[in-house]
Short mmCIF file of C-alpha atoms in Angstrom, two decimals:
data_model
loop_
_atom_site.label_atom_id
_atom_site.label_comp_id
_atom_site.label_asym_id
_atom_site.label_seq_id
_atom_site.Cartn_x
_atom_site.Cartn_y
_atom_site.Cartn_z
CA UNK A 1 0.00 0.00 0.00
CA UNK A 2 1.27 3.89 -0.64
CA UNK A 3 1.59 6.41 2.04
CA UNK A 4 2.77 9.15 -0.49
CA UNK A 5 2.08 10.72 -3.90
CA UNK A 6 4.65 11.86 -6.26
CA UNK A 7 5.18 15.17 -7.18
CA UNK A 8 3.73 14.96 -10.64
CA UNK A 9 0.73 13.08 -8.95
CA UNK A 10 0.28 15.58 -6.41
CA UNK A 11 0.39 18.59 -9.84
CA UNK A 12 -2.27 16.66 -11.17
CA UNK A 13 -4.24 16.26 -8.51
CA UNK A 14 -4.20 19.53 -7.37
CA UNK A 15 -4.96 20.82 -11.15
CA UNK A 16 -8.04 18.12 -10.43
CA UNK A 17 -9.12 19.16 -7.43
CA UNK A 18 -9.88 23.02 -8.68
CA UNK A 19 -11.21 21.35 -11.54
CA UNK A 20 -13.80 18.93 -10.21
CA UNK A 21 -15.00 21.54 -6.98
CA UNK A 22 -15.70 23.45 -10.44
CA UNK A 23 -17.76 20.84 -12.16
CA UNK A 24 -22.01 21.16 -12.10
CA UNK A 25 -21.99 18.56 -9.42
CA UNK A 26 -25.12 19.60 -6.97
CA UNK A 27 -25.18 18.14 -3.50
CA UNK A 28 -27.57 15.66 -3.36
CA UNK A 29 -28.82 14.64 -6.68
CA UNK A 30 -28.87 11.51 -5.70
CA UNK A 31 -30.70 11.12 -2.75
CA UNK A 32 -28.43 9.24 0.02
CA UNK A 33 -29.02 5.58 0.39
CA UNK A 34 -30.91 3.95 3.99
CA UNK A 35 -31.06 1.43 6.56
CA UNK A 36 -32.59 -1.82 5.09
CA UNK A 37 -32.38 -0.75 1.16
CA UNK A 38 -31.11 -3.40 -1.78
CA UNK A 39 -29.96 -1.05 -4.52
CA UNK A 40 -29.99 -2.64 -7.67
CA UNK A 41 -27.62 -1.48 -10.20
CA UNK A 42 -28.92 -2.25 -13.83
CA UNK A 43 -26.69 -2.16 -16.21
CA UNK A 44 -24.24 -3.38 -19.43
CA UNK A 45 -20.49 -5.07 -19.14
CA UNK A 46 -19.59 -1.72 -17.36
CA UNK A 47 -21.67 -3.11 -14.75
CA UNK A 48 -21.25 -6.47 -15.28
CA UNK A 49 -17.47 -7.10 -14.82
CA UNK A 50 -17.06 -3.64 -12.81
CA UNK A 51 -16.06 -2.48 -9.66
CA UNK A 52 -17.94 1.26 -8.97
CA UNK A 53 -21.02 -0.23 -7.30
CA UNK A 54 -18.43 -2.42 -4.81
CA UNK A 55 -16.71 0.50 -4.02
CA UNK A 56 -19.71 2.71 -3.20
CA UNK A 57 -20.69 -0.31 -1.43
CA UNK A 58 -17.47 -0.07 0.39
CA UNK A 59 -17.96 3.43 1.19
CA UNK A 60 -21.44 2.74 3.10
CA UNK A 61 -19.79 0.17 4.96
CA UNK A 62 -16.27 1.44 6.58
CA UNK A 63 -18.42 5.50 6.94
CA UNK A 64 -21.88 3.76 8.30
CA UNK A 65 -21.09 0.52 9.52
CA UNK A 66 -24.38 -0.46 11.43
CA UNK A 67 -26.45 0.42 8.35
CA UNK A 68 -27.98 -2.95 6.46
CA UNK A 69 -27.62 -2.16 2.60
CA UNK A 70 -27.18 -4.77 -0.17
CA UNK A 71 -25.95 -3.42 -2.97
CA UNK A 72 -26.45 -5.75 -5.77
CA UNK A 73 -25.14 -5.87 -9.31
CA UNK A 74 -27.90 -7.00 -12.06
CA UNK A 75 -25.15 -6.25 -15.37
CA UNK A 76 -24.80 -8.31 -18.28
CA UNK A 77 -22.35 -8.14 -20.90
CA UNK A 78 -23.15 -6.22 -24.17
CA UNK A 79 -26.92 -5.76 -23.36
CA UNK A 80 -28.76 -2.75 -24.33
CA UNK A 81 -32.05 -1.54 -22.83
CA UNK A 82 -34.12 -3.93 -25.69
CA UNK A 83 -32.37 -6.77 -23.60
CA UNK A 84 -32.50 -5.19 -20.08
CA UNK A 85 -36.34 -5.31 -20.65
CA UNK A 86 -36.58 -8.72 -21.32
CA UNK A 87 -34.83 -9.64 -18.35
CA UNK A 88 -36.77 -7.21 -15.64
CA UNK A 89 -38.78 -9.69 -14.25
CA UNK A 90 -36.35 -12.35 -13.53
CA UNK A 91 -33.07 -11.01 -13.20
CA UNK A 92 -34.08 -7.34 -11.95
CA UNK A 93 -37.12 -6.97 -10.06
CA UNK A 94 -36.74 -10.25 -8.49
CA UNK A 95 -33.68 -8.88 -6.60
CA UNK A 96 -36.46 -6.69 -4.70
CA UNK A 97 -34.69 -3.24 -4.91
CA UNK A 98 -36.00 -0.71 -3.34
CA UNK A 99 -33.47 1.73 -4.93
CA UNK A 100 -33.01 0.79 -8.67
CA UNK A 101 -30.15 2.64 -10.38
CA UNK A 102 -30.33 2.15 -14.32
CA UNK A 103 -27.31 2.91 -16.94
CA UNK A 104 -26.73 2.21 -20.81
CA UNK A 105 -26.30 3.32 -24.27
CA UNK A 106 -22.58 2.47 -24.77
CA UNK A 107 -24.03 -0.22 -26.53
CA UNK A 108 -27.06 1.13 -27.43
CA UNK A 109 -25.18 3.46 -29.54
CA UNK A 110 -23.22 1.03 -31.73
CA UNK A 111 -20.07 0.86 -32.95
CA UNK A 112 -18.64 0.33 -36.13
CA UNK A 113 -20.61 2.11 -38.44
CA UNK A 114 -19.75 5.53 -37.05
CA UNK A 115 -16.51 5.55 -39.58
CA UNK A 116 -18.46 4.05 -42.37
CA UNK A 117 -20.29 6.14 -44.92
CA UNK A 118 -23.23 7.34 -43.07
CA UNK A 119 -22.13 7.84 -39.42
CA UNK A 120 -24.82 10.45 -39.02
CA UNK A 121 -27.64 8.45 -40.41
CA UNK A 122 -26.69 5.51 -38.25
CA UNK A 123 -26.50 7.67 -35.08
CA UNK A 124 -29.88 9.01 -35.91
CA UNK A 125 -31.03 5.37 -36.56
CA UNK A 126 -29.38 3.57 -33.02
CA UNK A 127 -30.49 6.67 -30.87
CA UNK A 128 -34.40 5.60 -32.00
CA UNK A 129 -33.77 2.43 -31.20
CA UNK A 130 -32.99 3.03 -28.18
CA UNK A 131 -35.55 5.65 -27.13
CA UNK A 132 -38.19 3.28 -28.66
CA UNK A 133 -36.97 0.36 -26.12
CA UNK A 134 -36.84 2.66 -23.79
CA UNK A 135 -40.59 3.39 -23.45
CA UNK A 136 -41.59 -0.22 -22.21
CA UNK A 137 -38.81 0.41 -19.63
CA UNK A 138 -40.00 3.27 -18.38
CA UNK A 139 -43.43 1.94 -18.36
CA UNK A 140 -42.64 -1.23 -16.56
CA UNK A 141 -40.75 1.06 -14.39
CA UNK A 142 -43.79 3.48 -13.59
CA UNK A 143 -45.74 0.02 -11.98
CA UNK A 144 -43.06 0.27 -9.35
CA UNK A 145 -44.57 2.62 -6.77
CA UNK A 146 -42.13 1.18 -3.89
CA UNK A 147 -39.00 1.53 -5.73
CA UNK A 148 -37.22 4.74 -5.76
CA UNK A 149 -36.19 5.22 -9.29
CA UNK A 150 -32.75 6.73 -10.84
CA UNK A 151 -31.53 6.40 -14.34
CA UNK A 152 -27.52 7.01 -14.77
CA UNK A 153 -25.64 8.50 -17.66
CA UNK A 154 -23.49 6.03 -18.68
CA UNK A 155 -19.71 6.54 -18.70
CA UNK A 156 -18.26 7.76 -21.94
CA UNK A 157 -16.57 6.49 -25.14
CA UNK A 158 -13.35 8.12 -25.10
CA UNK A 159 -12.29 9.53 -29.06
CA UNK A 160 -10.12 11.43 -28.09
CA UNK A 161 -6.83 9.51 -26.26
CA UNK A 162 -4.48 8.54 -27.98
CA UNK A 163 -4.00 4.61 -27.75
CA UNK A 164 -1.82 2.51 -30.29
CA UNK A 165 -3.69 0.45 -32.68
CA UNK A 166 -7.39 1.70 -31.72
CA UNK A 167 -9.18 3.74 -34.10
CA UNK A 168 -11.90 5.91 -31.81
CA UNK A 169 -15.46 5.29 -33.04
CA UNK A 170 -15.66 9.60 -34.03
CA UNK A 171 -18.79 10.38 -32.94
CA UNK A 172 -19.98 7.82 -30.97
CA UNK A 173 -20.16 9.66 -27.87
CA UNK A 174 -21.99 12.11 -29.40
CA UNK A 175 -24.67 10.06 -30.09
CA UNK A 176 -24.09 7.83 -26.18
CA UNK A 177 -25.32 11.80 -25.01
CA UNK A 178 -27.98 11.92 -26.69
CA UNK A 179 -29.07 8.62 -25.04
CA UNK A 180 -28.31 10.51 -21.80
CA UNK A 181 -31.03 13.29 -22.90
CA UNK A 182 -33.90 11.50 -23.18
CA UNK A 183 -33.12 9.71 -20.02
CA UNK A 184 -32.69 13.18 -18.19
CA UNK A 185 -36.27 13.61 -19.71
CA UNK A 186 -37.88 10.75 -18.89
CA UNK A 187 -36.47 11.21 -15.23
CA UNK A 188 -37.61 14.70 -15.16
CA UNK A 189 -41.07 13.73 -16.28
CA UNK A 190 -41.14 10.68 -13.94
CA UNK A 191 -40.18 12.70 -11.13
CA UNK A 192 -37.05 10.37 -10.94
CA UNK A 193 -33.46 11.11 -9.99
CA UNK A 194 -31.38 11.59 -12.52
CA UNK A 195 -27.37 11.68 -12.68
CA UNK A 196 -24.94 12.07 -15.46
CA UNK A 197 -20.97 10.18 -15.64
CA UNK A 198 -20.65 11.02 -19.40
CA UNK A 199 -20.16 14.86 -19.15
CA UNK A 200 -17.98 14.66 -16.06
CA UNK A 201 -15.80 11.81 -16.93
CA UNK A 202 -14.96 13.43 -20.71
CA UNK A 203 -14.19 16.62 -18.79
CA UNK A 204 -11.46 14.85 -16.48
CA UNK A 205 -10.23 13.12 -19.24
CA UNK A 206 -10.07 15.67 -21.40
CA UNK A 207 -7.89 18.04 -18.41
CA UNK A 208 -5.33 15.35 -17.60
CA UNK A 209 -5.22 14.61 -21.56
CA UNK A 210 -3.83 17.90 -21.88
CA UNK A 211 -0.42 16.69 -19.73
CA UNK A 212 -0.63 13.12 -21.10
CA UNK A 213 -2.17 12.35 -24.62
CA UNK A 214 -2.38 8.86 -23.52
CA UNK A 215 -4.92 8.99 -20.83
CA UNK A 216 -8.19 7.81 -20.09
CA UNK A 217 -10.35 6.68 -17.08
CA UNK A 218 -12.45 4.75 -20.23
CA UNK A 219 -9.87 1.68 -20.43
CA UNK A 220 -7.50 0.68 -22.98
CA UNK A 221 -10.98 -0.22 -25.59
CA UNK A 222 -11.93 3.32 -25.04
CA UNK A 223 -14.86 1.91 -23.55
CA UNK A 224 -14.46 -0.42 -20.25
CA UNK A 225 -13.21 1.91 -17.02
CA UNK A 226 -10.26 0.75 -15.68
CA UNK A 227 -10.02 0.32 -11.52
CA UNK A 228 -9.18 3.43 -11.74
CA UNK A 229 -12.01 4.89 -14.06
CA UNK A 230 -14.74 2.57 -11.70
CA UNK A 231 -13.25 4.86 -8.67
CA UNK A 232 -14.36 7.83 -10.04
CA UNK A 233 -17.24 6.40 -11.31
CA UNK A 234 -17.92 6.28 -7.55
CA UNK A 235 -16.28 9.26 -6.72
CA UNK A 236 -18.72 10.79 -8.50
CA UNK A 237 -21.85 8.84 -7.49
CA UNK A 238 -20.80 9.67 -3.75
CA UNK A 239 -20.39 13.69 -4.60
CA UNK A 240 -24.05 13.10 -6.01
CA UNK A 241 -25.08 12.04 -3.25
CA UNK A 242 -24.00 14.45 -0.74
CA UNK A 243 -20.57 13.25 0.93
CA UNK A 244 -18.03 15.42 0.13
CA UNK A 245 -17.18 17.24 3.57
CA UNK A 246 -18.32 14.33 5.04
CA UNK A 247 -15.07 13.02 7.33
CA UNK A 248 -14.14 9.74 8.68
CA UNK A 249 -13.74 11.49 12.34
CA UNK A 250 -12.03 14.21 13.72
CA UNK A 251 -10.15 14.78 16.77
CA UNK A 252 -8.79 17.69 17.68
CA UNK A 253 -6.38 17.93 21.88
CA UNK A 254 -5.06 20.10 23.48
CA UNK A 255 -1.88 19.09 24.85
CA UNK A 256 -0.27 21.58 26.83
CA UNK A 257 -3.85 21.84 28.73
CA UNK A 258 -4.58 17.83 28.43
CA UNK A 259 -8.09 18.44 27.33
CA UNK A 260 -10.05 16.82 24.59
CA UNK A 261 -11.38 20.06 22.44
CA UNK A 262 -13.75 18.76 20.07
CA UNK A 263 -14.93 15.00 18.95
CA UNK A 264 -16.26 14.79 15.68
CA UNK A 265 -17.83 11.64 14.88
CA UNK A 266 -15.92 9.64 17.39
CA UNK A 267 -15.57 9.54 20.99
CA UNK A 268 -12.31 10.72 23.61
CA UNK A 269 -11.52 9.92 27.18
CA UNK A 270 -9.53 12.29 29.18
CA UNK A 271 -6.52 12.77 28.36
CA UNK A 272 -3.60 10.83 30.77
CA UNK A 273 -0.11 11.59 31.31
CA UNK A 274 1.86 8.69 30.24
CA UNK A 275 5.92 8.33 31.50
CA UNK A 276 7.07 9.09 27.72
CA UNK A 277 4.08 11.66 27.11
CA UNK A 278 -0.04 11.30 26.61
CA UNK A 279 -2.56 9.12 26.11
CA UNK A 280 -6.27 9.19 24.85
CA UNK A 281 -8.77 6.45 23.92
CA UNK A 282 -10.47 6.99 20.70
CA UNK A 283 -13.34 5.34 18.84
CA UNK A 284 -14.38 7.05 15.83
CA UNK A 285 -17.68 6.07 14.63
CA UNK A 286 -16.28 5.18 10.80
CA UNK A 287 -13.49 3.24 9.65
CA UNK A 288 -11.25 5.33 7.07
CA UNK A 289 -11.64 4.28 3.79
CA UNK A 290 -9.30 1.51 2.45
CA UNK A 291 -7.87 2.00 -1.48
CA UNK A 292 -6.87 -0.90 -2.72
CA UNK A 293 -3.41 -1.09 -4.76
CA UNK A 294 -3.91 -4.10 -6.82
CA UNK A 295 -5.50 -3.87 -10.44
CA UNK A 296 -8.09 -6.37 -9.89
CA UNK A 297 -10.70 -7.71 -12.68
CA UNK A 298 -10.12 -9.44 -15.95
CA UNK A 299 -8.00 -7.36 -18.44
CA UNK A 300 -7.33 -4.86 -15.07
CA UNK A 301 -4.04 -2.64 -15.52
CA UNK A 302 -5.03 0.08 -12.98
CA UNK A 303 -5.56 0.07 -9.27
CA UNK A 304 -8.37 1.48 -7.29
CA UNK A 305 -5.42 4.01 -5.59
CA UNK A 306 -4.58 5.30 -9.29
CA UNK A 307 -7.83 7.05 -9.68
CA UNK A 308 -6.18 9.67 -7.04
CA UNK A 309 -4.48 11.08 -9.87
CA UNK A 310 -7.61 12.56 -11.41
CA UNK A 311 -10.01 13.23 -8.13
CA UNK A 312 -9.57 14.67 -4.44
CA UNK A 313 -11.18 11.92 -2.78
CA UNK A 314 -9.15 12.06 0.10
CA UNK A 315 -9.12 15.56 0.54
CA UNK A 316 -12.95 16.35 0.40
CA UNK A 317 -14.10 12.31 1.09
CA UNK A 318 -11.97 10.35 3.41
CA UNK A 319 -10.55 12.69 6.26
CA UNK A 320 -9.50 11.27 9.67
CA UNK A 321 -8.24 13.97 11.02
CA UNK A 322 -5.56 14.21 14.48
CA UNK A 323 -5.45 17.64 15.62
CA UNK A 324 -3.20 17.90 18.32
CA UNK A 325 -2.19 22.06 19.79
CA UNK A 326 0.20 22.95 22.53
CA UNK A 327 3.58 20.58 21.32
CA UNK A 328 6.91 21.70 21.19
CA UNK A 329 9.21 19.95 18.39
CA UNK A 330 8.90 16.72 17.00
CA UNK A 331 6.47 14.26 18.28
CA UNK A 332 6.05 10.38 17.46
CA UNK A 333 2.36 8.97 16.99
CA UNK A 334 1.97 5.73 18.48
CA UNK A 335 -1.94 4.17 17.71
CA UNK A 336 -2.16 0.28 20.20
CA UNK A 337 1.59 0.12 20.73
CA UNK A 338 2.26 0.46 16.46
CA UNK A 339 4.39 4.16 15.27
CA UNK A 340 2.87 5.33 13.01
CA UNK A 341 5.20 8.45 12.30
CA UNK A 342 6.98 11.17 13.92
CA UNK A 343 5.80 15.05 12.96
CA UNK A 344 6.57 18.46 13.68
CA UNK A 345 4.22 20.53 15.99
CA UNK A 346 3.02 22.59 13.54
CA UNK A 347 1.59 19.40 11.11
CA UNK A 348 -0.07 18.39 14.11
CA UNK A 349 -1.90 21.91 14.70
CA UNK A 350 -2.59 21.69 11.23
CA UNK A 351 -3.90 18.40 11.35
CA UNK A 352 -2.64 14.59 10.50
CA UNK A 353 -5.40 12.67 8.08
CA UNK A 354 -4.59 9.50 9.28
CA UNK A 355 -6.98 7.90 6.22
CA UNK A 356 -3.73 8.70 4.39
CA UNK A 357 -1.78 6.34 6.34
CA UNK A 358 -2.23 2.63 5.79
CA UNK A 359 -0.17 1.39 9.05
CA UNK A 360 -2.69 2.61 11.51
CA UNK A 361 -4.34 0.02 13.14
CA UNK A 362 -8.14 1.23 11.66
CA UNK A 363 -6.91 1.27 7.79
CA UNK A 364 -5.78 -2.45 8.02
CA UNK A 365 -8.77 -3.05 9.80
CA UNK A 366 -10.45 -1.29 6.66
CA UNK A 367 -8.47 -3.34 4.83
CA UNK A 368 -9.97 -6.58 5.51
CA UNK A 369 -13.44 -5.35 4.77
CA UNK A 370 -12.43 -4.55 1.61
CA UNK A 371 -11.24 -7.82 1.00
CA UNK A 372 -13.71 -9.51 1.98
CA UNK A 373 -15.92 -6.77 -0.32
CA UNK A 374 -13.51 -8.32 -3.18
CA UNK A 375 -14.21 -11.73 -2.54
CA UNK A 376 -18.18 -11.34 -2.17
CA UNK A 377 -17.39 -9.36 -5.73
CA UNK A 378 -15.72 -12.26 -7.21
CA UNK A 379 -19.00 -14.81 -5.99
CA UNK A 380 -21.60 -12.27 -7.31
CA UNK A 381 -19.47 -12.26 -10.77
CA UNK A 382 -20.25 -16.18 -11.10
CA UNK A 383 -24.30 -15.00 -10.93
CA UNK A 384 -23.56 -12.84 -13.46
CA UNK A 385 -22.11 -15.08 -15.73
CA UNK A 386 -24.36 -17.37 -15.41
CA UNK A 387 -27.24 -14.52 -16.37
CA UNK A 388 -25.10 -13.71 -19.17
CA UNK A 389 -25.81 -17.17 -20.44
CA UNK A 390 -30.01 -17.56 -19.30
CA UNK A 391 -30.87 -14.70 -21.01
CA UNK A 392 -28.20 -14.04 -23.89
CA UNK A 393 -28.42 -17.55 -24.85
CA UNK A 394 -31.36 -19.71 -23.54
CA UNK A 395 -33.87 -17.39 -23.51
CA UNK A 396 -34.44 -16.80 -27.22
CA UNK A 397 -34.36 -20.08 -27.54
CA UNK A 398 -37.14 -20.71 -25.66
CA UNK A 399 -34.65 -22.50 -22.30
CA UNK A 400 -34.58 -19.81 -19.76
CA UNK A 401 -34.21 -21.17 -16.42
CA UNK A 402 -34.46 -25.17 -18.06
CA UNK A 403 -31.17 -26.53 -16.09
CA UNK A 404 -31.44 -29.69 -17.91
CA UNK A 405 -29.66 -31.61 -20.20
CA UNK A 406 -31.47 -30.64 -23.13
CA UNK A 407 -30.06 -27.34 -22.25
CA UNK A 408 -26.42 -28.56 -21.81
CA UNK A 409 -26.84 -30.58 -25.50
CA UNK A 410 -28.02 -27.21 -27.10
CA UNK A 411 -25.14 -25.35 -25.46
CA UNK A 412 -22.64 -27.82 -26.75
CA UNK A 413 -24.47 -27.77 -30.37
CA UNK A 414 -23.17 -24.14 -29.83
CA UNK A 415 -19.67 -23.29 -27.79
CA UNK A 416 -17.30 -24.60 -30.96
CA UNK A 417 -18.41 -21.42 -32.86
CA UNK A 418 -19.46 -19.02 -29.93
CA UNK A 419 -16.19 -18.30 -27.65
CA UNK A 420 -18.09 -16.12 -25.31
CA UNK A 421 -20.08 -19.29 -24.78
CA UNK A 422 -17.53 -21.53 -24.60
CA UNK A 423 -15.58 -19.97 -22.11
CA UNK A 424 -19.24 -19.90 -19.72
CA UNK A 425 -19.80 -23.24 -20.63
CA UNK A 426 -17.93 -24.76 -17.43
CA UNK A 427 -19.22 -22.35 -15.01
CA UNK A 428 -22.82 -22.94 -16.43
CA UNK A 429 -22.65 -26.28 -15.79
CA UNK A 430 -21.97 -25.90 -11.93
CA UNK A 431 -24.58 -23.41 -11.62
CA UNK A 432 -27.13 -24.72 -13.38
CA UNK A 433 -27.57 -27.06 -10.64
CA UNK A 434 -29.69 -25.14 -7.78
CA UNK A 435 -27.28 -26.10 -4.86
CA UNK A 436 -24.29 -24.74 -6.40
CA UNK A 437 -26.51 -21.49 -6.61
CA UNK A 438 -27.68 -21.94 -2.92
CA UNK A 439 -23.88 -22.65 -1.81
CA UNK A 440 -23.04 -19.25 -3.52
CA UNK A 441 -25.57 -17.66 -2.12
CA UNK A 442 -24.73 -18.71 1.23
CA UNK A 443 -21.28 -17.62 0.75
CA UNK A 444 -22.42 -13.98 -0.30
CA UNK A 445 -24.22 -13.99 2.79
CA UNK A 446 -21.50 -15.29 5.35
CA UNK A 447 -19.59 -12.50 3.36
CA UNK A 448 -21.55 -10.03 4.09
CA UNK A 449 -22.17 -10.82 7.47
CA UNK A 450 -18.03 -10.95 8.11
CA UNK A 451 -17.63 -7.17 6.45
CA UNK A 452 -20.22 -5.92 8.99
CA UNK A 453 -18.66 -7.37 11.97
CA UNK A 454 -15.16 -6.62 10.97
CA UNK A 455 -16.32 -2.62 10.19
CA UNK A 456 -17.48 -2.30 13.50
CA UNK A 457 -14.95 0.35 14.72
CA UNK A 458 -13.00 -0.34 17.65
CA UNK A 459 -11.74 1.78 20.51
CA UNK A 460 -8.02 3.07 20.27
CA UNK A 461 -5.12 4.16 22.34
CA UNK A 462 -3.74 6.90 20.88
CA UNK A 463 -0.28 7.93 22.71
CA UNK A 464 1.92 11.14 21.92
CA UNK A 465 5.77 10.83 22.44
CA UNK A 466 8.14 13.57 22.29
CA UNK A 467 11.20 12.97 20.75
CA UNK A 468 12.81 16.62 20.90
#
């Protein structure tokens, strides 16, 4: 894990951070999730194989640990709304959200075509297609008076990086906004929530693209977010909803008077004098959050951490903040018998954001809720394989949901010319049979019950040491 930014990073992110307190991002578009709510997120490969609904889901968990949520992915691989509506019933609504969040048109929008002849003609022709699916969405979606509706720009298609051997689609995105209007409509005349990723993520990419010609948060297809990308993605959802100025905890001592001044979102004892200095126990109500450094996911080259580059997360999202007045010279930091570092008195007046420091004994605790967020991830992923193959492949052939072996016989008729198929075909087997499902399920479950227990925030001994 990294304690420290380099000083390009840290001119980039400070560029950023102007740049995104800038952006048309309203508090609370999206109204903040609740105790007891299964959020649904509806969606395309973006969703499917991605990580930006686990790492909002991470967020609730380490900043409001004794909240229930389930946040639940319902993606599938190259769908567009035509095929998210024929799959509501049994792969969306039967998840019982009561929050559903809805995203597409990167495929929706098509591809190829737009450096054929007519790229403006087939715009015109995939944006109706769309809109025209999109009306028995919106009026399934109307019958759900208990489900609190918001429909999600999707991310963009990136034309303009420049990536070796990848021709941008020009215009594509062009048409993907478009898609974005009419759902901004629809949401408007729904009275739904609406929030937008296209506009925002083309803006960062298009201010870091200015140092580095070569960047994008949109993946190496132009099209699949990175780690990195899927961080922002949730950067972004979180702003939406509210969070930013929202801190971890915040502690701020006097030491020369031994007095705890203020307790934000924690708890202090007294302070006691120790033989080598003072002492204080402190429970903050949150755990910081935990960025993980490892490029996870199929085809992954970027970490979760790498998205700091583009968006001041820490600064305006994850804040645990040690505010200690009244030392002279250099002081060590001790947290249950660990040093953590040794700073001047001033950076402690100013304030240590110990979110920023991965050897504290509440980051590795945060640490092993996100891992066990990553391996509830990796069960969930099987599910949506296995959707991938119900309703991409059985279901227009009239064998949704058979789990037999006239099903397995069609498959193999099938998986010599189909590689998508073929490389499901192993993992469909196992869950086609309901107890592998169940023993999934069961796993998800223990999962989930091990990341609330282990984000319940425990008390701390926090000891100051002068070492003049």
């Amino acid at each position: 894990m990294k304690n420290h930014l380099s000083g390009i990073t840290r001119l980039l992110l400070l560029v950023s951070f102007f740049f995104v307190k800038g952006m048309t991002v309203r508090a609370q578009e999206i109204t903040p999730f609740v105790n007891n709510d299964r959020v649904v997120f509806l969606g395309n490969s973006i969703t499917d194989g991605g990580h930006y609904h686990s790492y909002i889901g991470l967020y609730y968990m380490t900043r409001f640990p004794a909240m229930n949520l389930s946040v639940l992915n319902a993606g599938i691989g190259g769908d567009r709304v035509i095929e998210m509506v024929k799959r509501l019933d049994g792969d969306v609504f039967s998840k019982q959200p009561t929050v559903l969040i809805t995203t597409f048109g990167m495929n929706d929008s098509g591809y190829f075509e737009y450096n054929g002849s007519e790229p403006d003609k087939f715009a015109d022709e995939k944006v109706k297609e769309s809109y025209d699916a999109y009306q028995e969405m919106e009026k399934r979606y109307k019958q759900l008076p208990d489900t609190r509706i918001v429909l999600m720009g999707s991310s963009p298609y990136d034309e303009e990086a420049i990536i070796k051997d990848n021709t941008p689609f020009k215009g594509k995105n062009k048409a993907m906004l478009r898609i974005v209007d009419f759902q901004k409509a629809s949401a408007q005349a729904n009275n739904w929530e609406f929030f937008d990723l296209n506009q925002p993520m083309t803006q960062l990419n298009q201010r870091i693209q200015q140092q580095d010609s070569t960047f994008t948060l949109c993946g190496a297809d132009r099209i699949h977010p990175d780690n990195d990308g899927h961080m922002v993605m949730a950067y972004l959802f979180l702003k939406a909803q509210g969070f930013a100025g929202n801190k971890v905890a915040e502690l701020s001592i006097d030491a020369a008077r031994q007095q705890v001044v203020s307790a934000v979102n924690c708890q202090a004892s007294t302070i006691k004098k120790t033989a080598a200095g003072i002492s204080v126990d402190y429970k903050a109500n949150s755990l910081p959050y935990p960025l993980d450094t490892v490029a996870r996911g199929w085809g992954s080259k970027k970490s979760q951490y790498d998205a700091l580059r583009v968006i001041p997360f820490m600064e305006e999202m994850n804040q645990e903040q040690l505010v200690v007045t009244g030392l002279k010279g250099r002081t060590q930091l001790v947290i249950d018998g660990e040093v953590i570092g040794i700073w001047s008195a001033d950076d402690f007046a100013h304030g240590i954001n110990l979110a920023a420091l991965t050897n504290t004994p509440q980051y590795q605790q945060a640490l092993g809720v996100m891992y066990l967020n990553e391996e509830r991830w990796e069960i969930e992923r099987r599910f949506r394989d296995y959707a991938w193959v119900q309703y991409n492949f059985f279901q227009p052939r009239g064998l949704l949901d058979a789990n037999n072996r006239k099903a397995i016989n069609v498959m193999d008729e099938h998986v010599a010319t189909d590689g998508w198929l073929r490389a499901k075909r192993d993992l469909y087997a196992r869950a086609m049979l309901p107890e592998v499902r169940k023993s999934w399920q069961d796993q998800i479950d223990q999962l989930t019950d091990a990341m609330r227990e282990a984000a319940i925030p425990k008390t701390r001994k926090i000891t100051l040491v002068s070492v003049q």
